[in-house]
mmCIF file of C-alpha atoms in Angstrom:
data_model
loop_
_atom_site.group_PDB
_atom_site.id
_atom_site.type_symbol
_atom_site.label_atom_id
_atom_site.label_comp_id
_atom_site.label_asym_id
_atom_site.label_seq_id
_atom_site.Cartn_x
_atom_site.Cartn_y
_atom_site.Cartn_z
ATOM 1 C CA UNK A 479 0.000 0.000 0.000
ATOM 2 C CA UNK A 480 2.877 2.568 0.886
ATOM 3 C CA UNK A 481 4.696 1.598 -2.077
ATOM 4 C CA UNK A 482 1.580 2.290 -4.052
ATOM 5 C CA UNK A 483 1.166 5.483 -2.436
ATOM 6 C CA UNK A 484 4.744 6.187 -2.966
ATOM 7 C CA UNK A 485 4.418 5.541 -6.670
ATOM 8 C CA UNK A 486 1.110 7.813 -6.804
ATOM 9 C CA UNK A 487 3.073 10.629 -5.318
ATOM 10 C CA UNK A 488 6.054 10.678 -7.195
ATOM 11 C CA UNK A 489 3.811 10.393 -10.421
ATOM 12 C CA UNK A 490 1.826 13.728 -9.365
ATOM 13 C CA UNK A 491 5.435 15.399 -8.548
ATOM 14 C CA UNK A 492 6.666 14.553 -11.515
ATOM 15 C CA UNK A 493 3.177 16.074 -13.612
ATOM 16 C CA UNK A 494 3.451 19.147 -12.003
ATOM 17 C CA UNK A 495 6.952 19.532 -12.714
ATOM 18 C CA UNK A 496 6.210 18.564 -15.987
ATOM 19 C CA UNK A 497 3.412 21.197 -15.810
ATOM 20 C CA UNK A 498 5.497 24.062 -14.961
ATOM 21 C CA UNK A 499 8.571 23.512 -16.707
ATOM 22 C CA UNK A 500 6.025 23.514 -20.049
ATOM 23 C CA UNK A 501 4.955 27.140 -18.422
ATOM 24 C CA UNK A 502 8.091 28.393 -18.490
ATOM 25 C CA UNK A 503 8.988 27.323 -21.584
ATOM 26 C CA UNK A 504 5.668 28.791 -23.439
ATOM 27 C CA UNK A 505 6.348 31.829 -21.252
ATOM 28 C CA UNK A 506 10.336 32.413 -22.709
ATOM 29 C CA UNK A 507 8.759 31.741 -26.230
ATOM 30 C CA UNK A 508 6.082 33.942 -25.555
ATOM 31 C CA UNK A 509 8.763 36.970 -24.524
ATOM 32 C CA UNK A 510 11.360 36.209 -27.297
ATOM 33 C CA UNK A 511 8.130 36.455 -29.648
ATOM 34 C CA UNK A 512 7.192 39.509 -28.158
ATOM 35 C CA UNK A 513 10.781 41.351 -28.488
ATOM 36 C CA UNK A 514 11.124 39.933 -32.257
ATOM 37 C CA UNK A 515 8.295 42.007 -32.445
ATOM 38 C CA UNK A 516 6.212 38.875 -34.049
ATOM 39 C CA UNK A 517 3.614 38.805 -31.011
ATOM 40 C CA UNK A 518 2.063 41.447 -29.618
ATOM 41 C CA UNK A 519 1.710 42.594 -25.583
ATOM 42 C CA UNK A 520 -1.307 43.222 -23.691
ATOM 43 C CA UNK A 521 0.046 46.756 -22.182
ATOM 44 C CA UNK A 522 -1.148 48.659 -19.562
ATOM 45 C CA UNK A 523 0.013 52.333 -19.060
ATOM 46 C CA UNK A 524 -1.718 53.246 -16.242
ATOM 47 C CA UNK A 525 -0.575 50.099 -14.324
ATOM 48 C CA UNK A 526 2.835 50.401 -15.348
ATOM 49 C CA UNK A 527 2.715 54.245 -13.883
ATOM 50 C CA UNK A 528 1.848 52.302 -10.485
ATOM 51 C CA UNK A 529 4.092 50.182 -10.275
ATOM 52 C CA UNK A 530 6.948 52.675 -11.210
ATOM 53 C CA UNK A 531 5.603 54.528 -7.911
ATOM 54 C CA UNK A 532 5.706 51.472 -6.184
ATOM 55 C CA UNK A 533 9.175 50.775 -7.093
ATOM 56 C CA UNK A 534 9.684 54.293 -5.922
ATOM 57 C CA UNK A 535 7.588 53.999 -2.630
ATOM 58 C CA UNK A 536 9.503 51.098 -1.840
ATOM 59 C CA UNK A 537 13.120 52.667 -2.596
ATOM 60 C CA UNK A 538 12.063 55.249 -0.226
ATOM 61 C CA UNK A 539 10.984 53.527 2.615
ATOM 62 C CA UNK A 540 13.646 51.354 2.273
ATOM 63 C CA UNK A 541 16.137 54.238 2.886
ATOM 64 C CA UNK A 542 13.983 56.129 5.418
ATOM 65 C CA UNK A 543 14.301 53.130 7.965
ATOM 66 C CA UNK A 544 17.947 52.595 7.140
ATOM 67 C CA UNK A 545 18.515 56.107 8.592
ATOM 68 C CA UNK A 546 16.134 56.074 11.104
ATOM 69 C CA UNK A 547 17.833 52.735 12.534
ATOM 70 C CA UNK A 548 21.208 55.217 11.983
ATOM 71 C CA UNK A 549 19.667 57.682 13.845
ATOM 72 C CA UNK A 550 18.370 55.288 16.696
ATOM 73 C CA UNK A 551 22.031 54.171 17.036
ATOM 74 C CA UNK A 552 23.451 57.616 17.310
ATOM 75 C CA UNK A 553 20.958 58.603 20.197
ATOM 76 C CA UNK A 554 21.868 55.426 22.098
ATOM 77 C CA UNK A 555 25.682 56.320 21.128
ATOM 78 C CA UNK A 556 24.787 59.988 22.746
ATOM 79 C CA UNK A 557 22.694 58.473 25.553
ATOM 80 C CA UNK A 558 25.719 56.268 26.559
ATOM 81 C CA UNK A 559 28.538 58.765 26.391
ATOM 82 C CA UNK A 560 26.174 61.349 28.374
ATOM 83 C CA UNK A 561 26.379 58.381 31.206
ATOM 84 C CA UNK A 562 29.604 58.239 30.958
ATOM 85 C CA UNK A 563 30.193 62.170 31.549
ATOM 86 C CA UNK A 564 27.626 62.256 34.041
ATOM 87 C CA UNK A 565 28.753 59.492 36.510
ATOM 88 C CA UNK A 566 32.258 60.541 35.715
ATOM 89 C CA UNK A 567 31.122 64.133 37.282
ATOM 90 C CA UNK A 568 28.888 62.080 40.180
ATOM 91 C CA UNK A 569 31.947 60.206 41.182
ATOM 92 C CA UNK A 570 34.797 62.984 41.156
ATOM 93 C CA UNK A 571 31.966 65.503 43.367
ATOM 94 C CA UNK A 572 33.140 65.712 46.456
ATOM 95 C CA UNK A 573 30.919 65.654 49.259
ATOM 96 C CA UNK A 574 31.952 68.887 50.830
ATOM 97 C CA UNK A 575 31.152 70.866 47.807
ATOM 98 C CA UNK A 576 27.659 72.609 46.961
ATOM 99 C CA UNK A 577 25.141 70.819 45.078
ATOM 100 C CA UNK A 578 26.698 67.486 45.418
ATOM 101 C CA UNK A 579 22.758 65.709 45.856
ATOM 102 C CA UNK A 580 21.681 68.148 42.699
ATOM 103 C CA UNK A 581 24.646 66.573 40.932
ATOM 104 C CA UNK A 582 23.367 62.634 41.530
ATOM 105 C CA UNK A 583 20.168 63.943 40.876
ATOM 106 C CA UNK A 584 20.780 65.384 37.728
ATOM 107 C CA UNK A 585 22.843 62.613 36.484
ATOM 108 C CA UNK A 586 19.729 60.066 37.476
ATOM 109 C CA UNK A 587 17.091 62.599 35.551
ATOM 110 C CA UNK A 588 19.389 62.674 32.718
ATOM 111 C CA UNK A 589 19.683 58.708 32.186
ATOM 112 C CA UNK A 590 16.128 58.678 32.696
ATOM 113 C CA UNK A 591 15.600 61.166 30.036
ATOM 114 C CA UNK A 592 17.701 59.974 26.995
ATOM 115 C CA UNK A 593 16.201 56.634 27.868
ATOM 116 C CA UNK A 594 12.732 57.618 27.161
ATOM 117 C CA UNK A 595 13.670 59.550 24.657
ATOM 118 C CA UNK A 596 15.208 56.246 22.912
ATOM 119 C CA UNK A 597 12.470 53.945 24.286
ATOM 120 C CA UNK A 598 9.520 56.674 22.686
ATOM 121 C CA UNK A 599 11.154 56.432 18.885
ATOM 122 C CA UNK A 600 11.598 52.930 18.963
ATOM 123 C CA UNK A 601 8.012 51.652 20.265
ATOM 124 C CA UNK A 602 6.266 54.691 18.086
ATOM 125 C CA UNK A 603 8.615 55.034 14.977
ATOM 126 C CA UNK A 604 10.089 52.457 14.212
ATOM 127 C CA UNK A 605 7.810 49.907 14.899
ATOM 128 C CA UNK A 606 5.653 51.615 12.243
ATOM 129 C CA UNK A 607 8.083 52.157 9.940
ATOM 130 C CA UNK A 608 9.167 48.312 10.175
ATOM 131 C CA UNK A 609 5.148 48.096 10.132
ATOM 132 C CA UNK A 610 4.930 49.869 7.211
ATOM 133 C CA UNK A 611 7.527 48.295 4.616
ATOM 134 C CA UNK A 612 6.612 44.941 5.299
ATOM 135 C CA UNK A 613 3.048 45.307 3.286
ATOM 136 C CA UNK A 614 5.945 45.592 -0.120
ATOM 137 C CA UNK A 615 6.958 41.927 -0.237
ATOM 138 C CA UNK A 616 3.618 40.799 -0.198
ATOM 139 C CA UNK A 617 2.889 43.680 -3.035
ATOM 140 C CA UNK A 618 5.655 43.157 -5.262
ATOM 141 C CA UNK A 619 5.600 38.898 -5.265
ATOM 142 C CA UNK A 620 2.052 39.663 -6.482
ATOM 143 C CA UNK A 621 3.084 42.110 -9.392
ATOM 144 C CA UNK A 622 5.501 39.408 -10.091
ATOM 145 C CA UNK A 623 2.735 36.788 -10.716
ATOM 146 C CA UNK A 624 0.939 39.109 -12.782
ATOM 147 C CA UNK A 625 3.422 39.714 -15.064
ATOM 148 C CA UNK A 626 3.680 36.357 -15.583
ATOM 149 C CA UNK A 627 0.207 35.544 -15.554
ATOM 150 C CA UNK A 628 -0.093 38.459 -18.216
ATOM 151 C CA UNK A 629 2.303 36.186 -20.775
ATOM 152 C CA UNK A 630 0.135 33.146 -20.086
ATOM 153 C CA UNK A 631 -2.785 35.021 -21.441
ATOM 154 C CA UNK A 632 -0.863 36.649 -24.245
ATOM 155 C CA UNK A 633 0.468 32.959 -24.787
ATOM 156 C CA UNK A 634 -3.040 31.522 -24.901
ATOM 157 C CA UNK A 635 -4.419 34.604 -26.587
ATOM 158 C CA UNK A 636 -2.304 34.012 -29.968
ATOM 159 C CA UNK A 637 -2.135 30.200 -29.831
ATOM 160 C CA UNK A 638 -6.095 30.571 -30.086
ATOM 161 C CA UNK A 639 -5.614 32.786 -32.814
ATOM 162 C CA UNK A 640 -2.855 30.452 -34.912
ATOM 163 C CA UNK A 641 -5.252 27.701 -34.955
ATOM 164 C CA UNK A 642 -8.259 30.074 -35.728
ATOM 165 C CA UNK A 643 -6.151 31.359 -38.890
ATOM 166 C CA UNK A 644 -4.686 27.630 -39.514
ATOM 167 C CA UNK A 645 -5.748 26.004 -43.581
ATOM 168 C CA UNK A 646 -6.422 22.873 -41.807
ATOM 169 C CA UNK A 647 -9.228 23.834 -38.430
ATOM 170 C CA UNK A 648 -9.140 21.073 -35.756
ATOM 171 C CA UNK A 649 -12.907 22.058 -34.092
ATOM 172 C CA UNK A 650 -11.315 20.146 -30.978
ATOM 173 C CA UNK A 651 -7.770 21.436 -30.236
ATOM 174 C CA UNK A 652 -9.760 24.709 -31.335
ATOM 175 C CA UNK A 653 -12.043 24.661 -28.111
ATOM 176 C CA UNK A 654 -9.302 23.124 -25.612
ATOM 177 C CA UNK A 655 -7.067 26.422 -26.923
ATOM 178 C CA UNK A 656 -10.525 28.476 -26.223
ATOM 179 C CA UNK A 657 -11.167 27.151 -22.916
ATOM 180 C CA UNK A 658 -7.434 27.735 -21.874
ATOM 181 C CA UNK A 659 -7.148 31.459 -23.003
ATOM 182 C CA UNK A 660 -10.510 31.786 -20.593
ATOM 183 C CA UNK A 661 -9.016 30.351 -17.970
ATOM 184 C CA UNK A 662 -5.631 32.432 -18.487
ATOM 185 C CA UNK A 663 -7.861 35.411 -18.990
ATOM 186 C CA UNK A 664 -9.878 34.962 -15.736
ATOM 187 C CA UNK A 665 -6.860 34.764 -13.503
ATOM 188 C CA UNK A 666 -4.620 37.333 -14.972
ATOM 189 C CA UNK A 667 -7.823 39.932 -14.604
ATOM 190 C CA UNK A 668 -8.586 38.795 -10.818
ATOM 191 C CA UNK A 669 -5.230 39.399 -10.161
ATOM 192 C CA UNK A 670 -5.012 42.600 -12.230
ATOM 193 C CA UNK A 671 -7.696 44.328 -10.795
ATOM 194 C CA UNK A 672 -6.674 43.808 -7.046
ATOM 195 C CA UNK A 673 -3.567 45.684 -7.828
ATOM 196 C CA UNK A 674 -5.262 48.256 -10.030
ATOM 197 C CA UNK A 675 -7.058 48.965 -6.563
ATOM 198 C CA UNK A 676 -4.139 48.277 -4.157
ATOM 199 C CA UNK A 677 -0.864 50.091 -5.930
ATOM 200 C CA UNK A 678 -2.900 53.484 -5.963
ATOM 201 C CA UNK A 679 -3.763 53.334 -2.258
ATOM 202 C CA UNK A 680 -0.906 52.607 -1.194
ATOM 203 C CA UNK A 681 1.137 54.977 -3.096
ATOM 204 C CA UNK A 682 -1.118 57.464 -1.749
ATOM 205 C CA UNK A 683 -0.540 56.330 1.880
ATOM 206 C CA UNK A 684 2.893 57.153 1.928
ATOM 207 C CA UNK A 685 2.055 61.196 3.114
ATOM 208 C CA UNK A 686 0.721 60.300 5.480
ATOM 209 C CA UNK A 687 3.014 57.674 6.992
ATOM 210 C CA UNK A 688 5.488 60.723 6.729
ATOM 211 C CA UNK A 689 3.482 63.034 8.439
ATOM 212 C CA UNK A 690 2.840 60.904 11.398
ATOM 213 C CA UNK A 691 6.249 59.725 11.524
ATOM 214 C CA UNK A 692 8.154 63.093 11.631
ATOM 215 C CA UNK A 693 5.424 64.596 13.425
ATOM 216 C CA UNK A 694 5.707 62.449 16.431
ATOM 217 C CA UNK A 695 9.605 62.360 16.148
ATOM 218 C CA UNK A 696 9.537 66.232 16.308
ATOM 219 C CA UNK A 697 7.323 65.972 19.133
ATOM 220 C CA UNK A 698 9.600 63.712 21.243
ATOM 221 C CA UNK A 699 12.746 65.854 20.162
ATOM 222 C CA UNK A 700 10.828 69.657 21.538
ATOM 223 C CA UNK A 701 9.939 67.552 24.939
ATOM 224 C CA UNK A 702 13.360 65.716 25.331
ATOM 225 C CA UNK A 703 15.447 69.667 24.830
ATOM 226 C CA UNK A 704 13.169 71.164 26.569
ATOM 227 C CA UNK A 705 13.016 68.848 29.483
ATOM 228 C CA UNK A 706 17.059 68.640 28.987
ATOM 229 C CA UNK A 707 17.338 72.205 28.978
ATOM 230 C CA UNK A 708 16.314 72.755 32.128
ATOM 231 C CA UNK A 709 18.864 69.752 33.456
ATOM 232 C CA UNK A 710 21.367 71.669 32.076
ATOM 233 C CA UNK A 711 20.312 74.989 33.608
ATOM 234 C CA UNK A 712 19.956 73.508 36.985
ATOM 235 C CA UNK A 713 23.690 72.141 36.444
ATOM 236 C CA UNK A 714 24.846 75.521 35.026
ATOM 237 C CA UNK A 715 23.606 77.282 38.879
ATOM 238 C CA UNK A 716 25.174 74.014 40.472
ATOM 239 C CA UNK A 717 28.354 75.280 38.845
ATOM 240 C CA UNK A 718 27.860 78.691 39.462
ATOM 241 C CA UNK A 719 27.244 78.032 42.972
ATOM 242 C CA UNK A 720 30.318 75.721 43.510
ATOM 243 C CA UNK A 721 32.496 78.419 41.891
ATOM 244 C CA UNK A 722 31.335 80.897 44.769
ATOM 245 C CA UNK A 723 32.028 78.780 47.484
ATOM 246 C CA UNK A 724 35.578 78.360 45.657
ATOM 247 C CA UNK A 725 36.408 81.723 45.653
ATOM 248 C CA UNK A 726 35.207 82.455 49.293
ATOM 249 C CA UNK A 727 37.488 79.870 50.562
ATOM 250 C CA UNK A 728 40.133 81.389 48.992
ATOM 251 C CA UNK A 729 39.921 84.856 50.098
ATOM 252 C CA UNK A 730 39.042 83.111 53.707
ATOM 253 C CA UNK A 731 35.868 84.054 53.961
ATOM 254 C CA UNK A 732 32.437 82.652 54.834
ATOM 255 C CA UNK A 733 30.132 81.441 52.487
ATOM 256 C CA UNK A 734 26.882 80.423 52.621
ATOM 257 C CA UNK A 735 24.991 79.385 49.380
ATOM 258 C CA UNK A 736 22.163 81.984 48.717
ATOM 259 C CA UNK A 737 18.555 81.025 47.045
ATOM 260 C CA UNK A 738 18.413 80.140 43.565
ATOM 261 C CA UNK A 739 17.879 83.113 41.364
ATOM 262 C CA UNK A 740 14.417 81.683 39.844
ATOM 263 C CA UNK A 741 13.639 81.651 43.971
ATOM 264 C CA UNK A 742 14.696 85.028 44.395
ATOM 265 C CA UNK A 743 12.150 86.639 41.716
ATOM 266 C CA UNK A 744 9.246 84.344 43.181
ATOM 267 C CA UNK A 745 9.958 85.683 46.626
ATOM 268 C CA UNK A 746 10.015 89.385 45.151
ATOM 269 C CA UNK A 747 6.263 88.550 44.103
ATOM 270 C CA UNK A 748 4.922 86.018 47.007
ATOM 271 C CA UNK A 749 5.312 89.201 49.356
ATOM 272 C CA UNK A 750 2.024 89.653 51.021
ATOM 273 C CA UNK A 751 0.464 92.808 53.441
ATOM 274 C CA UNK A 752 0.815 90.228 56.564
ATOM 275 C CA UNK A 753 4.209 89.194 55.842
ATOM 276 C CA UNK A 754 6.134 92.182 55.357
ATOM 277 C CA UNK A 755 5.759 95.774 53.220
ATOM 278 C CA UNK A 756 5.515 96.438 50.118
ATOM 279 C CA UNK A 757 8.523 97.815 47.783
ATOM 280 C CA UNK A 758 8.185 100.955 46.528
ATOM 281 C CA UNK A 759 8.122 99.043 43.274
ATOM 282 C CA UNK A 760 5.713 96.718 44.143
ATOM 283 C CA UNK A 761 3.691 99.560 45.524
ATOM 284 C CA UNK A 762 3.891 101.539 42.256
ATOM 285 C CA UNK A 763 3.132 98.291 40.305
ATOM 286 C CA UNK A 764 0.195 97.384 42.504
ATOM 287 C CA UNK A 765 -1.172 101.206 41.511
ATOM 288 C CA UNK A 766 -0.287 100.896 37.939
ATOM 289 C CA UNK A 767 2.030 103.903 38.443
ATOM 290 C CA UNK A 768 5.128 104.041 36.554
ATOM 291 C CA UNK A 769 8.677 102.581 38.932
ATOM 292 C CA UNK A 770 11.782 104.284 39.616
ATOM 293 C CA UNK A 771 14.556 101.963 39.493
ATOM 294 C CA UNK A 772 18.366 102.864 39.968
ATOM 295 C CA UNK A 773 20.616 101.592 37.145
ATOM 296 C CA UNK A 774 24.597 102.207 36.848
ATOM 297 C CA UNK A 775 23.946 105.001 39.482
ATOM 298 C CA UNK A 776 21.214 106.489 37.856
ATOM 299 C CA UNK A 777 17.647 107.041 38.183
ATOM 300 C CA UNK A 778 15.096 105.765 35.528
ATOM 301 C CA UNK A 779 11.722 105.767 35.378
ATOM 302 C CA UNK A 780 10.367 102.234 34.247
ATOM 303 C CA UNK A 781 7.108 101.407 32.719
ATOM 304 C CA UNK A 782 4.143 100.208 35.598
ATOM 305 C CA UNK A 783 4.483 96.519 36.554
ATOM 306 C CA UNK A 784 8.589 96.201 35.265
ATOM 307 C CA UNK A 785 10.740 95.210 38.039
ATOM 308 C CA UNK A 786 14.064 95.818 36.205
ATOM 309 C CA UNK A 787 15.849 95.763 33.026
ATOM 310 C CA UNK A 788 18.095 93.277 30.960
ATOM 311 C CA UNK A 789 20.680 93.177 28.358
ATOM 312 C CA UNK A 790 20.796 90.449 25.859
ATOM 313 C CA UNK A 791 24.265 89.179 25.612
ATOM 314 C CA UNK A 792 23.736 86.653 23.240
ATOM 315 C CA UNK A 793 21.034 85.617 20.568
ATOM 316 C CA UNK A 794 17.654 83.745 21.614
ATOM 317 C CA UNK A 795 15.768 81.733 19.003
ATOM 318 C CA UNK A 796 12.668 80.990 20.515
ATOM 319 C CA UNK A 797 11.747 77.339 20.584
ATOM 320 C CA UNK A 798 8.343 77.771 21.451
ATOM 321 C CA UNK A 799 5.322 80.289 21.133
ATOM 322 C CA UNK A 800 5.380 81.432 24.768
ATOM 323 C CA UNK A 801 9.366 82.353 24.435
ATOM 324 C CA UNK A 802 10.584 85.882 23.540
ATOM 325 C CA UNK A 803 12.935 86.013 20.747
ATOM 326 C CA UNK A 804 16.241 87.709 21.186
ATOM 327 C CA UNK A 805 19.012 89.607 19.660
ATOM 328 C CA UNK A 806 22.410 90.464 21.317
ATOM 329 C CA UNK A 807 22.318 94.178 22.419
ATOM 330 C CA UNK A 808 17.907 93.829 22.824
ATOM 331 C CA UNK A 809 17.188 95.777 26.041
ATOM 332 C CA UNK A 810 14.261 93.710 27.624
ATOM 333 C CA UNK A 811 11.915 95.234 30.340
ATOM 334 C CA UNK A 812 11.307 92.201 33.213
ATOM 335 C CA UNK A 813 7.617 91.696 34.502
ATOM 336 C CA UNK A 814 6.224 89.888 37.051
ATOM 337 C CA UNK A 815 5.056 86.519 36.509
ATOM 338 C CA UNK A 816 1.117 85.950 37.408
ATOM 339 C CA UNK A 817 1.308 83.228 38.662
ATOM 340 C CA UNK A 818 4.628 82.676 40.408
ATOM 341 C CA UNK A 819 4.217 78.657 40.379
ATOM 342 C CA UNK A 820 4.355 78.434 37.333
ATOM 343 C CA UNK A 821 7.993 80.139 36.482
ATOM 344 C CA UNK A 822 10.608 77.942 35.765
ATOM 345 C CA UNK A 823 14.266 77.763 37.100
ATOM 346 C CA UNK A 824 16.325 80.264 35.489
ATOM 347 C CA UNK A 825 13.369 82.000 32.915
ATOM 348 C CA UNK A 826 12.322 85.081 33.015
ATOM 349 C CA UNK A 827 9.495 87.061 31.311
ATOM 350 C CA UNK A 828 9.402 90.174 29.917
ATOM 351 C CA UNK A 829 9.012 92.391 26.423
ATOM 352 C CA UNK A 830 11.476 93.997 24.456
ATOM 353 C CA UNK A 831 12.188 97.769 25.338
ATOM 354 C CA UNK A 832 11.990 98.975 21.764
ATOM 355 C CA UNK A 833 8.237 97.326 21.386
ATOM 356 C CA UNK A 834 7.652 99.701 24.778
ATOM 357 C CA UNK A 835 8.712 102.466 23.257
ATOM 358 C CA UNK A 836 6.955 101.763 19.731
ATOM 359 C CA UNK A 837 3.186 100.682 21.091
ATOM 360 C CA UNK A 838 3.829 101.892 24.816
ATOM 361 C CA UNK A 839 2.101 98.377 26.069
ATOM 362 C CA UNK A 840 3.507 95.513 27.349
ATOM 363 C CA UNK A 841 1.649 92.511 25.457
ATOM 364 C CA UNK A 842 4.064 91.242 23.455
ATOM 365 C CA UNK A 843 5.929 89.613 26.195
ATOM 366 C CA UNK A 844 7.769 86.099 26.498
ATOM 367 C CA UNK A 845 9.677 84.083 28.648
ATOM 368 C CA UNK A 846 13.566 84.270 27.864
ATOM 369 C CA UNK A 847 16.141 82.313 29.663
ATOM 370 C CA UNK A 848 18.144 84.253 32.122
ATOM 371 C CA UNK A 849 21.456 83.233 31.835
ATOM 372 C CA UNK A 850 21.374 84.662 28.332
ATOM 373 C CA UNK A 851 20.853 88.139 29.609
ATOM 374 C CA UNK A 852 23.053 90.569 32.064
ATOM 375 C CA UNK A 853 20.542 92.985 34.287
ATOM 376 C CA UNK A 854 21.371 96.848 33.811
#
């Protein structure tokens, strides 16, 4: 019985070699035919526009992850050597310095934020974009089989013909040649019309894959600077601080750290009636009277609600549509914040002295980081 099986097998392995080695050969026939110019080609332009945009989809994507996986790299590169640099700083910080805790802590915030930062474009962008190219296997196996389903039905197509045009008609091998070019017709135009629906769709897909993709990567790059930014701020007064206590001790005096300078300007504002008096500026602000303030020796008389001025020393782009854009050599007027809670360490807000002097309001204000300025 297995042997008879075994024969039965090999005898339907060996057919449907048989069968497809015939295709192939009918097929190269067909094409040489078809180049000789002695057989014509069913031809499609519209189809062959799609799947020159395919080809060109596919290109594209195909680069786009290759450099996104090059870009993933480089931030873990970056995230690794930032480590490095800040557990090299963690270790060396002696205890007896200022800000040694704000230095571990900033080193742990720091990890955790290029981590996220990594984690967030690998679960949202690349995933898709891995997501995304592996529809085009599928897609181009079955363009493939339609181009070779396509010289099937040419083949049958002009065999039916031959022996439609032959002296001598056989009625018999007539119909069997009819009934295979309908059969070679029906699947090449099942298959051809899926991909006249698919190619277009998905060529058209691609903007939007773009848009999502670079729109969420933007997204997680203003949040990760941002939220790095201020890390490096709070490590820029560390530093600051540190160098003050170095220069006490060595003109022997006493030093005691003083409160951070975003602390400073909430306290100037958090003043209440019960707690202690008003400034004169506060006062004057409170009654929408212009200030006085003394600068390089000088009286001036400041707009109402300005607590000082600033110098830009260097230039500001702003990042984002609450932050004042600066030029070196702007004069800036500084306000009060209205809610003091929600000023950052080391930002300030204010407007530009020259849009004072133009409009004589103070609208147009923005928050500008500190450090960049130098009060006057």
């Amino acid at each position: 019985m297995a042997e008879e099986q075994g024969k039965t097998g090999k005898g339907i392995n060996t057919g449907k070699l048989a069968t497809n080695m015939q295709k192939r050969l009918s097929r190269a026939q067909e094409k040489v035919l078809q180049k000789l110019g002695k057989a014509d080609e069913t031809r499609d332009t519209a189809f062959e526009e799609g799947v020159a945009n395919f080809n060109k989809q596919m290109a594209e994507g195909t680069k786009l992850q290759k450099d996104l996986r090059a870009y993933l790299a480089a931030v873990k590169t970056m995230h690794d050597a930032s480590k490095r640099l800040q557990d090299c700083l963690a270790d060396m910080y002696e205890p007896e310095w200022f800000g040694k805790e704000e230095v571990d802590t900033i080193a742990e915030e720091t990890d955790i934020l290029w981590s996220d930062y990594h984690d967030k474009l690998v679960d949202n962008s690349m995933i898709a974009m891995d997501t995304y190219l592996a529809q085009f296997p599928d897609v181009k196996a079955r363009i493939a089989k339609r181009d070779r389903k396509m010289t099937d039905y040419d083949s049958a197509r002009h065999h039916f013909g031959s022996l439609q045009k032959g002296k001598k008609q056989d009625q018999a091998k007539i119909a069997k040649a009819e009934e295979e070019l309908g059969r070679a017709q029906k699947v090449f135009e099942e298959i051809n019309v899926d991909l006249q629906d698919e190619l277009p769709q998905l060529w058209n897909s691609r903007v939007g894959f773009y848009v999502n993709t670079f729109q969420s990567m933007a997204g997680y790059q203003q949040r990760f600077h941002k939220d790095m930014g201020k890390l490096n701020q709070d490590l820029n007064d560390v530093m600051t601080k540190l160098d003050e206590q170095r220069l006490a001790k060595k003109a022997g005096k006493d030093w005691k750290p003083g409160p951070k300078k975003s602390e400073a300007v909430a306290a100037n504002h958090s003043i209440t009636p019960d707690a202690a008096p008003k400034t004169d500026t506060a006062v004057a602000a409170a009654a929408g009277t212009a200030t006085t303030a003394v600068t390089n020796g000088s009286s001036e008389v400041l707009p109402a609600g300005v607590i000082y001025k600033v110098k830009a020393m260097h230039d500001y782009a702003a990042t984002d549509g609450d932050e004042l854009e600066m030029k070196a050599g702007d004069v800036v007027l500084v306000l009060a914040w209205e809610n003091p809670d929600e000023q950052d360490d080391g930002w300030l807000m204010g407007v530009k002295e020259s849009h004072w002097l133009e409009n004589k309001d103070l609208l147009a204000k923005g928050v500008f980081p500190e450090n960049f300025t130098q009060k006057l």
